């Protein structure tokens, strides 16, 4: 029996990989208090519309492509009709979905389900003009034993985050500062949106003073507490921090009494924004469309400690514990605040235009089907394109140094097999090519789990080396 079990498991993995996982949102409910709008139309502007990501199922955690049972625009429209119906005095808004993705990650100790959404809110005036009111994004990760069953709730949660962020803003003010777009831009897919709406914190000429209760308030330049704010400054004398001040803000109430600031993401005072990071306030400095800051870090800190940490007042408990332990008055590192998501990255790990290069590897697993026709894979952005031919049991490697704009990984002749790639610069980015199986199946590309990809790439290289040795004999 021990000889047949591996074969059976391999067959099970292959069969599961070819099958899709379908879900819907019929059981999910949401509410958006104090909304002045309803969703009158949903536009699916995603580059790849045939799936919304992947899940892992079964004892072997076989990966399956995930999709809605019907088109995304229909699924979401019905969801909004049930949960957020039109009401008296409400204005119709178009929700344009730029990106929607779910995925799962499993390690030795835990399993997590992830969801990510990027969207735009657009209003059509009585005269037929289209106004781009707001661009929103949300991301979420939830752990547990069987996370696959939670994707519906996770999708409802990221939708709610974006809707609440939009609803919290004054509709009249949004209309006043909205950007006009054409009907062509309205219908254009995500890759054609060359200049998506800038966030208010980038567009507004005046920084509103007050206390930010959340990252969303900072990004929309709308602090929820706008009372009289004061700051006590203490000059830092440590070598790495000379010329800077330690900041201690507080509020003055209506009776002139001093009040502590609680549950803050950050503050804005006299034209300067500050982020609360590990219990201290640090000034945010803008460079282009990015905000950066310097912060205290532990002795022996490496960029992997905080890279990708989501900031919400205090950073996550596990990360905060790591940073607090061993922190010295002199230790210092630079960080970048990512506006689309609110994540904080070490400045040396952030994949920005100033980063060096990204290594990207496409691979096609060894499956014995040497007669399969080769595929042409590519990477491209607005200015550059790199292509390579890929066949069964082969790899294609790229070095990409133009990281200042969106990068897309595609298969030539297969418009559905194309996705937005956000590459890492500190490790190899693996992309798996999946050939079509059966008459109704279509080829695909998908980001690969690093350890799994390394195994297959080593296997391919080993076979290629052996074939090269045999050919020399």
PDB file of C-alpha atoms in Angstrom, residues 178-435:
ATOM      1  CA  UNK A 178     -14.186  65.609  -7.145  1.00  0.00           C
ATOM      2  CA  UNK A 179     -12.279  64.945 -10.371  1.00  0.00           C
ATOM      3  CA  UNK A 180     -14.221  64.768 -13.629  1.00  0.00           C
ATOM      4  CA  UNK A 181     -13.751  61.629 -15.729  1.00  0.00           C
ATOM      5  CA  UNK A 182     -15.020  60.681 -19.168  1.00  0.00           C
ATOM      6  CA  UNK A 183     -17.389  57.838 -20.004  1.00  0.00           C
ATOM      7  CA  UNK A 184     -14.404  56.027 -21.503  1.00  0.00           C
ATOM      8  CA  UNK A 185     -12.430  56.350 -18.290  1.00  0.00           C
ATOM      9  CA  UNK A 186     -15.451  55.134 -16.332  1.00  0.00           C
ATOM     10  CA  UNK A 187     -15.618  51.898 -18.326  1.00  0.00           C
ATOM     11  CA  UNK A 188     -11.850  51.454 -18.691  1.00  0.00           C
ATOM     12  CA  UNK A 189     -10.232  48.417 -17.051  1.00  0.00           C
ATOM     13  CA  UNK A 190      -7.917  48.917 -14.105  1.00  0.00           C
ATOM     14  CA  UNK A 191      -4.738  48.855 -16.195  1.00  0.00           C
ATOM     15  CA  UNK A 192      -6.019  51.780 -18.278  1.00  0.00           C
ATOM     16  CA  UNK A 193      -6.540  53.994 -15.221  1.00  0.00           C
ATOM     17  CA  UNK A 194      -3.249  55.799 -15.672  1.00  0.00           C
ATOM     18  CA  UNK A 195      -4.023  58.480 -13.096  1.00  0.00           C
ATOM     19  CA  UNK A 196      -6.365  57.164 -10.390  1.00  0.00           C
ATOM     20  CA  UNK A 197      -7.740  59.738  -8.005  1.00  0.00           C
ATOM     21  CA  UNK A 198      -5.231  61.010  -5.485  1.00  0.00           C
ATOM     22  CA  UNK A 199      -6.105  60.760  -1.813  1.00  0.00           C
ATOM     23  CA  UNK A 200      -7.129  63.958  -0.046  1.00  0.00           C
ATOM     24  CA  UNK A 201      -3.948  63.977   2.026  1.00  0.00           C
ATOM     25  CA  UNK A 202      -2.058  64.339  -1.286  1.00  0.00           C
ATOM     26  CA  UNK A 203      -4.445  66.759  -2.987  1.00  0.00           C
ATOM     27  CA  UNK A 204      -5.486  69.196  -0.249  1.00  0.00           C
ATOM     28  CA  UNK A 205      -3.377  72.311   0.166  1.00  0.00           C
ATOM     29  CA  UNK A 206      -4.213  72.723   3.871  1.00  0.00           C
ATOM     30  CA  UNK A 207      -3.603  70.029   6.494  1.00  0.00           C
ATOM     31  CA  UNK A 208      -6.565  69.918   8.893  1.00  0.00           C
ATOM     32  CA  UNK A 209      -5.412  70.009  12.524  1.00  0.00           C
ATOM     33  CA  UNK A 210      -6.665  67.458  15.028  1.00  0.00           C
ATOM     34  CA  UNK A 211      -6.462  63.824  16.113  1.00  0.00           C
ATOM     35  CA  UNK A 212      -6.692  60.973  13.602  1.00  0.00           C
ATOM     36  CA  UNK A 213      -8.668  58.089  15.022  1.00  0.00           C
ATOM     37  CA  UNK A 214      -7.672  55.845  12.130  1.00  0.00           C
ATOM     38  CA  UNK A 215      -5.455  55.638   9.078  1.00  0.00           C
ATOM     39  CA  UNK A 216      -8.507  56.373   6.905  1.00  0.00           C
ATOM     40  CA  UNK A 217      -8.938  59.727   8.653  1.00  0.00           C
ATOM     41  CA  UNK A 218      -5.327  60.609   7.911  1.00  0.00           C
ATOM     42  CA  UNK A 219      -5.660  59.616   4.257  1.00  0.00           C
ATOM     43  CA  UNK A 220      -8.847  61.662   3.844  1.00  0.00           C
ATOM     44  CA  UNK A 221      -7.364  64.648   5.743  1.00  0.00           C
ATOM     45  CA  UNK A 222     -10.323  64.584   8.136  1.00  0.00           C
ATOM     46  CA  UNK A 223      -9.315  64.114  11.791  1.00  0.00           C
ATOM     47  CA  UNK A 224     -12.340  63.096  13.861  1.00  0.00           C
ATOM     48  CA  UNK A 225     -11.249  65.186  16.884  1.00  0.00           C
ATOM     49  CA  UNK A 226     -10.610  68.802  15.955  1.00  0.00           C
ATOM     50  CA  UNK A 227     -10.480  70.488  19.363  1.00  0.00           C
ATOM     51  CA  UNK A 228      -7.623  72.642  20.551  1.00  0.00           C
ATOM     52  CA  UNK A 229      -4.484  70.553  20.415  1.00  0.00           C
ATOM     53  CA  UNK A 230      -1.186  71.377  22.103  1.00  0.00           C
ATOM     54  CA  UNK A 231       2.256  69.779  22.037  1.00  0.00           C
ATOM     55  CA  UNK A 232       5.013  69.481  24.593  1.00  0.00           C
ATOM     56  CA  UNK A 233       8.433  69.011  22.990  1.00  0.00           C
ATOM     57  CA  UNK A 234      11.537  67.591  24.596  1.00  0.00           C
ATOM     58  CA  UNK A 235      14.860  67.905  22.801  1.00  0.00           C
ATOM     59  CA  UNK A 236      16.511  64.571  22.107  1.00  0.00           C
ATOM     60  CA  UNK A 237      20.207  64.480  22.956  1.00  0.00           C
ATOM     61  CA  UNK A 238      21.174  61.023  21.713  1.00  0.00           C
ATOM     62  CA  UNK A 239      23.659  60.917  18.859  1.00  0.00           C
ATOM     63  CA  UNK A 240      21.355  59.442  16.166  1.00  0.00           C
ATOM     64  CA  UNK A 241      18.509  61.775  17.106  1.00  0.00           C
ATOM     65  CA  UNK A 242      20.261  65.143  17.402  1.00  0.00           C
ATOM     66  CA  UNK A 243      18.152  68.006  16.030  1.00  0.00           C
ATOM     67  CA  UNK A 244      14.818  66.247  16.718  1.00  0.00           C
ATOM     68  CA  UNK A 245      12.211  66.539  19.460  1.00  0.00           C
ATOM     69  CA  UNK A 246      10.206  63.976  21.380  1.00  0.00           C
ATOM     70  CA  UNK A 247       6.556  64.979  20.978  1.00  0.00           C
ATOM     71  CA  UNK A 248       3.823  64.677  23.625  1.00  0.00           C
ATOM     72  CA  UNK A 249       0.451  65.997  22.366  1.00  0.00           C
ATOM     73  CA  UNK A 250      -2.644  66.697  24.465  1.00  0.00           C
ATOM     74  CA  UNK A 251      -6.047  68.360  24.106  1.00  0.00           C
ATOM     75  CA  UNK A 252      -7.554  71.415  25.838  1.00  0.00           C
ATOM     76  CA  UNK A 253     -11.260  70.936  26.574  1.00  0.00           C
ATOM     77  CA  UNK A 254     -14.005  73.575  26.718  1.00  0.00           C
ATOM     78  CA  UNK A 255     -13.165  74.315  30.368  1.00  0.00           C
ATOM     79  CA  UNK A 256      -9.516  74.929  29.541  1.00  0.00           C
ATOM     80  CA  UNK A 257      -8.417  71.678  31.180  1.00  0.00           C
ATOM     81  CA  UNK A 258      -5.762  69.404  29.798  1.00  0.00           C
ATOM     82  CA  UNK A 259      -7.018  66.068  28.428  1.00  0.00           C
ATOM     83  CA  UNK A 260      -4.988  63.033  27.352  1.00  0.00           C
ATOM     84  CA  UNK A 261      -5.285  61.741  23.800  1.00  0.00           C
ATOM     85  CA  UNK A 262      -6.458  58.128  23.648  1.00  0.00           C
ATOM     86  CA  UNK A 263      -6.919  55.614  20.822  1.00  0.00           C
ATOM     87  CA  UNK A 264      -5.189  57.765  18.220  1.00  0.00           C
ATOM     88  CA  UNK A 265      -3.613  56.735  14.921  1.00  0.00           C
ATOM     89  CA  UNK A 266      -1.797  60.062  14.775  1.00  0.00           C
ATOM     90  CA  UNK A 267      -2.212  63.827  14.961  1.00  0.00           C
ATOM     91  CA  UNK A 268      -1.879  66.959  12.833  1.00  0.00           C
ATOM     92  CA  UNK A 269      -0.533  70.125  14.410  1.00  0.00           C
ATOM     93  CA  UNK A 270       0.416  73.424  12.747  1.00  0.00           C
ATOM     94  CA  UNK A 271       0.754  71.908   9.288  1.00  0.00           C
ATOM     95  CA  UNK A 272       2.694  68.803  10.415  1.00  0.00           C
ATOM     96  CA  UNK A 273       1.261  65.257  10.575  1.00  0.00           C
ATOM     97  CA  UNK A 274       2.560  62.740  13.114  1.00  0.00           C
ATOM     98  CA  UNK A 275       2.103  58.962  13.238  1.00  0.00           C
ATOM     99  CA  UNK A 276       1.796  57.075  16.543  1.00  0.00           C
ATOM    100  CA  UNK A 277       4.234  54.187  16.258  1.00  0.00           C
ATOM    101  CA  UNK A 278       5.049  51.902  19.187  1.00  0.00           C
ATOM    102  CA  UNK A 279       3.883  54.467  21.730  1.00  0.00           C
ATOM    103  CA  UNK A 280       5.704  57.494  20.315  1.00  0.00           C
ATOM    104  CA  UNK A 281       4.744  60.197  17.838  1.00  0.00           C
ATOM    105  CA  UNK A 282       6.993  60.684  14.800  1.00  0.00           C
ATOM    106  CA  UNK A 283       6.664  63.392  12.100  1.00  0.00           C
ATOM    107  CA  UNK A 284       5.589  62.185   8.665  1.00  0.00           C
ATOM    108  CA  UNK A 285       7.533  63.629   5.732  1.00  0.00           C
ATOM    109  CA  UNK A 286       6.081  63.552   2.246  1.00  0.00           C
ATOM    110  CA  UNK A 287       8.131  62.657  -0.820  1.00  0.00           C
ATOM    111  CA  UNK A 288       6.006  62.521  -3.945  1.00  0.00           C
ATOM    112  CA  UNK A 289       3.105  60.168  -3.218  1.00  0.00           C
ATOM    113  CA  UNK A 290       4.803  58.556  -0.226  1.00  0.00           C
ATOM    114  CA  UNK A 291       5.071  59.426   3.450  1.00  0.00           C
ATOM    115  CA  UNK A 292       8.082  58.364   5.478  1.00  0.00           C
ATOM    116  CA  UNK A 293       9.287  58.616   9.055  1.00  0.00           C
ATOM    117  CA  UNK A 294      12.155  57.587  11.319  1.00  0.00           C
ATOM    118  CA  UNK A 295      11.436  55.562  14.457  1.00  0.00           C
ATOM    119  CA  UNK A 296      13.161  53.810  17.324  1.00  0.00           C
ATOM    120  CA  UNK A 297      13.878  50.114  16.727  1.00  0.00           C
ATOM    121  CA  UNK A 298      15.533  47.361  18.803  1.00  0.00           C
ATOM    122  CA  UNK A 299      19.241  46.684  18.797  1.00  0.00           C
ATOM    123  CA  UNK A 300      20.046  44.213  16.020  1.00  0.00           C
ATOM    124  CA  UNK A 301      16.849  45.085  14.135  1.00  0.00           C
ATOM    125  CA  UNK A 302      16.466  43.773  10.584  1.00  0.00           C
ATOM    126  CA  UNK A 303      13.897  45.002   8.026  1.00  0.00           C
ATOM    127  CA  UNK A 304      11.878  41.786   8.296  1.00  0.00           C
ATOM    128  CA  UNK A 305      10.717  42.697  11.808  1.00  0.00           C
ATOM    129  CA  UNK A 306       8.270  45.431  10.825  1.00  0.00           C
ATOM    130  CA  UNK A 307       8.079  45.195   7.018  1.00  0.00           C
ATOM    131  CA  UNK A 308       4.420  44.955   6.079  1.00  0.00           C
ATOM    132  CA  UNK A 309       3.152  45.699   9.595  1.00  0.00           C
ATOM    133  CA  UNK A 310      -0.238  47.405   9.658  1.00  0.00           C
ATOM    134  CA  UNK A 311      -0.331  50.463  11.863  1.00  0.00           C
ATOM    135  CA  UNK A 312      -3.440  51.327  13.835  1.00  0.00           C
ATOM    136  CA  UNK A 313      -2.300  53.584  16.653  1.00  0.00           C
ATOM    137  CA  UNK A 314      -0.020  50.949  18.135  1.00  0.00           C
ATOM    138  CA  UNK A 315       1.369  48.313  15.819  1.00  0.00           C
ATOM    139  CA  UNK A 316       0.277  44.699  16.173  1.00  0.00           C
ATOM    140  CA  UNK A 317       0.925  43.085  19.554  1.00  0.00           C
ATOM    141  CA  UNK A 318       3.464  40.520  18.371  1.00  0.00           C
ATOM    142  CA  UNK A 319       5.439  43.080  16.392  1.00  0.00           C
ATOM    143  CA  UNK A 320       5.205  45.653  19.175  1.00  0.00           C
ATOM    144  CA  UNK A 321       6.643  43.144  21.603  1.00  0.00           C
ATOM    145  CA  UNK A 322       9.568  42.438  19.328  1.00  0.00           C
ATOM    146  CA  UNK A 323      10.320  46.116  18.842  1.00  0.00           C
ATOM    147  CA  UNK A 324       9.904  47.063  22.476  1.00  0.00           C
ATOM    148  CA  UNK A 325      12.302  44.342  23.573  1.00  0.00           C
ATOM    149  CA  UNK A 326      15.842  45.636  23.285  1.00  0.00           C
ATOM    150  CA  UNK A 327      14.891  49.111  22.093  1.00  0.00           C
ATOM    151  CA  UNK A 328      17.567  51.657  22.926  1.00  0.00           C
ATOM    152  CA  UNK A 329      17.446  55.423  22.878  1.00  0.00           C
ATOM    153  CA  UNK A 330      19.925  55.539  20.003  1.00  0.00           C
ATOM    154  CA  UNK A 331      18.497  52.866  17.687  1.00  0.00           C
ATOM    155  CA  UNK A 332      16.846  54.273  14.581  1.00  0.00           C
ATOM    156  CA  UNK A 333      15.401  53.095  11.237  1.00  0.00           C
ATOM    157  CA  UNK A 334      13.411  54.616   8.384  1.00  0.00           C
ATOM    158  CA  UNK A 335       9.905  53.504   7.373  1.00  0.00           C
ATOM    159  CA  UNK A 336       7.476  54.104   4.521  1.00  0.00           C
ATOM    160  CA  UNK A 337       3.709  54.457   4.985  1.00  0.00           C
ATOM    161  CA  UNK A 338       1.867  52.841   2.058  1.00  0.00           C
ATOM    162  CA  UNK A 339      -1.190  54.941   1.212  1.00  0.00           C
ATOM    163  CA  UNK A 340      -3.319  52.336  -0.622  1.00  0.00           C
ATOM    164  CA  UNK A 341      -3.342  49.972   2.363  1.00  0.00           C
ATOM    165  CA  UNK A 342      -2.000  51.727   5.455  1.00  0.00           C
ATOM    166  CA  UNK A 343       0.834  49.235   5.814  1.00  0.00           C
ATOM    167  CA  UNK A 344       4.227  50.298   7.088  1.00  0.00           C
ATOM    168  CA  UNK A 345       7.358  48.979   5.385  1.00  0.00           C
ATOM    169  CA  UNK A 346      11.007  49.289   6.250  1.00  0.00           C
ATOM    170  CA  UNK A 347      12.391  51.822   3.793  1.00  0.00           C
ATOM    171  CA  UNK A 348      14.992  49.297   2.640  1.00  0.00           C
ATOM    172  CA  UNK A 349      12.353  46.657   1.918  1.00  0.00           C
ATOM    173  CA  UNK A 350       9.742  48.824   0.244  1.00  0.00           C
ATOM    174  CA  UNK A 351       9.298  48.008  -3.492  1.00  0.00           C
ATOM    175  CA  UNK A 352       9.275  51.606  -4.689  1.00  0.00           C
ATOM    176  CA  UNK A 353      10.810  53.247  -7.718  1.00  0.00           C
ATOM    177  CA  UNK A 354      14.026  53.745  -5.752  1.00  0.00           C
ATOM    178  CA  UNK A 355      14.410  50.044  -4.963  1.00  0.00           C
ATOM    179  CA  UNK A 356      17.090  48.176  -6.888  1.00  0.00           C
ATOM    180  CA  UNK A 357      15.650  45.222  -8.788  1.00  0.00           C
ATOM    181  CA  UNK A 358      13.085  42.448  -8.490  1.00  0.00           C
ATOM    182  CA  UNK A 359      13.799  38.882  -9.572  1.00  0.00           C
ATOM    183  CA  UNK A 360      10.769  37.198 -11.116  1.00  0.00           C
ATOM    184  CA  UNK A 361      10.648  33.520 -12.121  1.00  0.00           C
ATOM    185  CA  UNK A 362       7.901  31.882 -14.186  1.00  0.00           C
ATOM    186  CA  UNK A 363       7.806  28.095 -14.102  1.00  0.00           C
ATOM    187  CA  UNK A 364       5.834  25.252 -15.703  1.00  0.00           C
ATOM    188  CA  UNK A 365       5.881  22.117 -13.620  1.00  0.00           C
ATOM    189  CA  UNK A 366       7.332  18.850 -14.936  1.00  0.00           C
ATOM    190  CA  UNK A 367       4.203  16.943 -15.902  1.00  0.00           C
ATOM    191  CA  UNK A 368       5.409  14.648 -18.659  1.00  0.00           C
ATOM    192  CA  UNK A 369       3.379  16.412 -21.371  1.00  0.00           C
ATOM    193  CA  UNK A 370       6.283  17.308 -23.606  1.00  0.00           C
ATOM    194  CA  UNK A 371       3.895  17.665 -26.561  1.00  0.00           C
ATOM    195  CA  UNK A 372       2.119  20.639 -24.977  1.00  0.00           C
ATOM    196  CA  UNK A 373       2.557  23.764 -27.082  1.00  0.00           C
ATOM    197  CA  UNK A 374       4.937  26.349 -25.587  1.00  0.00           C
ATOM    198  CA  UNK A 375       3.473  29.482 -24.047  1.00  0.00           C
ATOM    199  CA  UNK A 376       4.788  33.023 -24.292  1.00  0.00           C
ATOM    200  CA  UNK A 377       4.801  34.782 -20.911  1.00  0.00           C
ATOM    201  CA  UNK A 378       5.493  38.458 -20.345  1.00  0.00           C
ATOM    202  CA  UNK A 379       5.954  41.247 -17.848  1.00  0.00           C
ATOM    203  CA  UNK A 380       4.897  44.752 -18.812  1.00  0.00           C
ATOM    204  CA  UNK A 381       4.029  48.187 -17.511  1.00  0.00           C
ATOM    205  CA  UNK A 382       3.284  51.455 -19.306  1.00  0.00           C
ATOM    206  CA  UNK A 383       6.765  51.723 -20.822  1.00  0.00           C
ATOM    207  CA  UNK A 384       8.541  48.349 -20.762  1.00  0.00           C
ATOM    208  CA  UNK A 385       7.819  44.775 -21.862  1.00  0.00           C
ATOM    209  CA  UNK A 386       9.841  41.594 -21.354  1.00  0.00           C
ATOM    210  CA  UNK A 387       8.813  38.254 -22.895  1.00  0.00           C
ATOM    211  CA  UNK A 388      10.032  34.665 -22.869  1.00  0.00           C
ATOM    212  CA  UNK A 389       8.913  31.286 -24.178  1.00  0.00           C
ATOM    213  CA  UNK A 390       7.923  28.700 -21.586  1.00  0.00           C
ATOM    214  CA  UNK A 391       7.436  24.982 -22.189  1.00  0.00           C
ATOM    215  CA  UNK A 392       6.549  22.033 -19.940  1.00  0.00           C
ATOM    216  CA  UNK A 393       9.262  21.489 -17.377  1.00  0.00           C
ATOM    217  CA  UNK A 394      11.012  24.823 -17.916  1.00  0.00           C
ATOM    218  CA  UNK A 395      11.531  28.179 -16.242  1.00  0.00           C
ATOM    219  CA  UNK A 396      11.810  31.792 -17.439  1.00  0.00           C
ATOM    220  CA  UNK A 397      13.706  34.302 -15.308  1.00  0.00           C
ATOM    221  CA  UNK A 398      13.378  38.078 -15.405  1.00  0.00           C
ATOM    222  CA  UNK A 399      15.210  40.907 -13.697  1.00  0.00           C
ATOM    223  CA  UNK A 400      12.945  43.959 -13.482  1.00  0.00           C
ATOM    224  CA  UNK A 401      14.271  47.348 -12.411  1.00  0.00           C
ATOM    225  CA  UNK A 402      11.354  49.615 -13.378  1.00  0.00           C
ATOM    226  CA  UNK A 403       9.276  49.457 -10.193  1.00  0.00           C
ATOM    227  CA  UNK A 404       7.704  52.905 -10.350  1.00  0.00           C
ATOM    228  CA  UNK A 405       4.394  51.804 -11.911  1.00  0.00           C
ATOM    229  CA  UNK A 406       2.017  48.823 -12.011  1.00  0.00           C
ATOM    230  CA  UNK A 407       3.517  45.606 -13.400  1.00  0.00           C
ATOM    231  CA  UNK A 408       1.392  42.947 -15.085  1.00  0.00           C
ATOM    232  CA  UNK A 409       2.272  39.273 -15.614  1.00  0.00           C
ATOM    233  CA  UNK A 410       0.520  37.815 -18.652  1.00  0.00           C
ATOM    234  CA  UNK A 411       0.289  34.938 -21.130  1.00  0.00           C
ATOM    235  CA  UNK A 412       0.223  36.036 -24.769  1.00  0.00           C
ATOM    236  CA  UNK A 413      -3.112  35.327 -26.439  1.00  0.00           C
ATOM    237  CA  UNK A 414      -4.851  34.629 -23.127  1.00  0.00           C
ATOM    238  CA  UNK A 415      -6.290  37.949 -21.865  1.00  0.00           C
ATOM    239  CA  UNK A 416      -7.841  36.275 -18.807  1.00  0.00           C
ATOM    240  CA  UNK A 417      -4.439  34.886 -17.734  1.00  0.00           C
ATOM    241  CA  UNK A 418      -3.078  38.242 -16.616  1.00  0.00           C
ATOM    242  CA  UNK A 419      -2.737  39.772 -13.175  1.00  0.00           C
ATOM    243  CA  UNK A 420      -1.258  42.753 -11.380  1.00  0.00           C
ATOM    244  CA  UNK A 421       2.061  41.813  -9.801  1.00  0.00           C
ATOM    245  CA  UNK A 422       3.385  43.627  -6.730  1.00  0.00           C
ATOM    246  CA  UNK A 423       6.935  42.286  -6.601  1.00  0.00           C
ATOM    247  CA  UNK A 424       9.156  41.932  -3.565  1.00  0.00           C
ATOM    248  CA  UNK A 425      12.722  43.152  -3.896  1.00  0.00           C
ATOM    249  CA  UNK A 426      14.280  41.109  -1.091  1.00  0.00           C
ATOM    250  CA  UNK A 427      13.319  37.671  -2.386  1.00  0.00           C
ATOM    251  CA  UNK A 428      12.474  35.859  -5.601  1.00  0.00           C
ATOM    252  CA  UNK A 429       8.938  36.281  -6.911  1.00  0.00           C
ATOM    253  CA  UNK A 430       7.623  32.973  -8.288  1.00  0.00           C
ATOM    254  CA  UNK A 431       4.755  32.718 -10.802  1.00  0.00           C
ATOM    255  CA  UNK A 432       3.339  29.341 -11.832  1.00  0.00           C
ATOM    256  CA  UNK A 433       2.022  28.732 -15.346  1.00  0.00           C
ATOM    257  CA  UNK A 434      -0.934  26.322 -15.288  1.00  0.00           C
ATOM    258  CA  UNK A 435      -1.763  24.709 -18.673  1.00  0.00           C
TER     259      UNK A 435
END
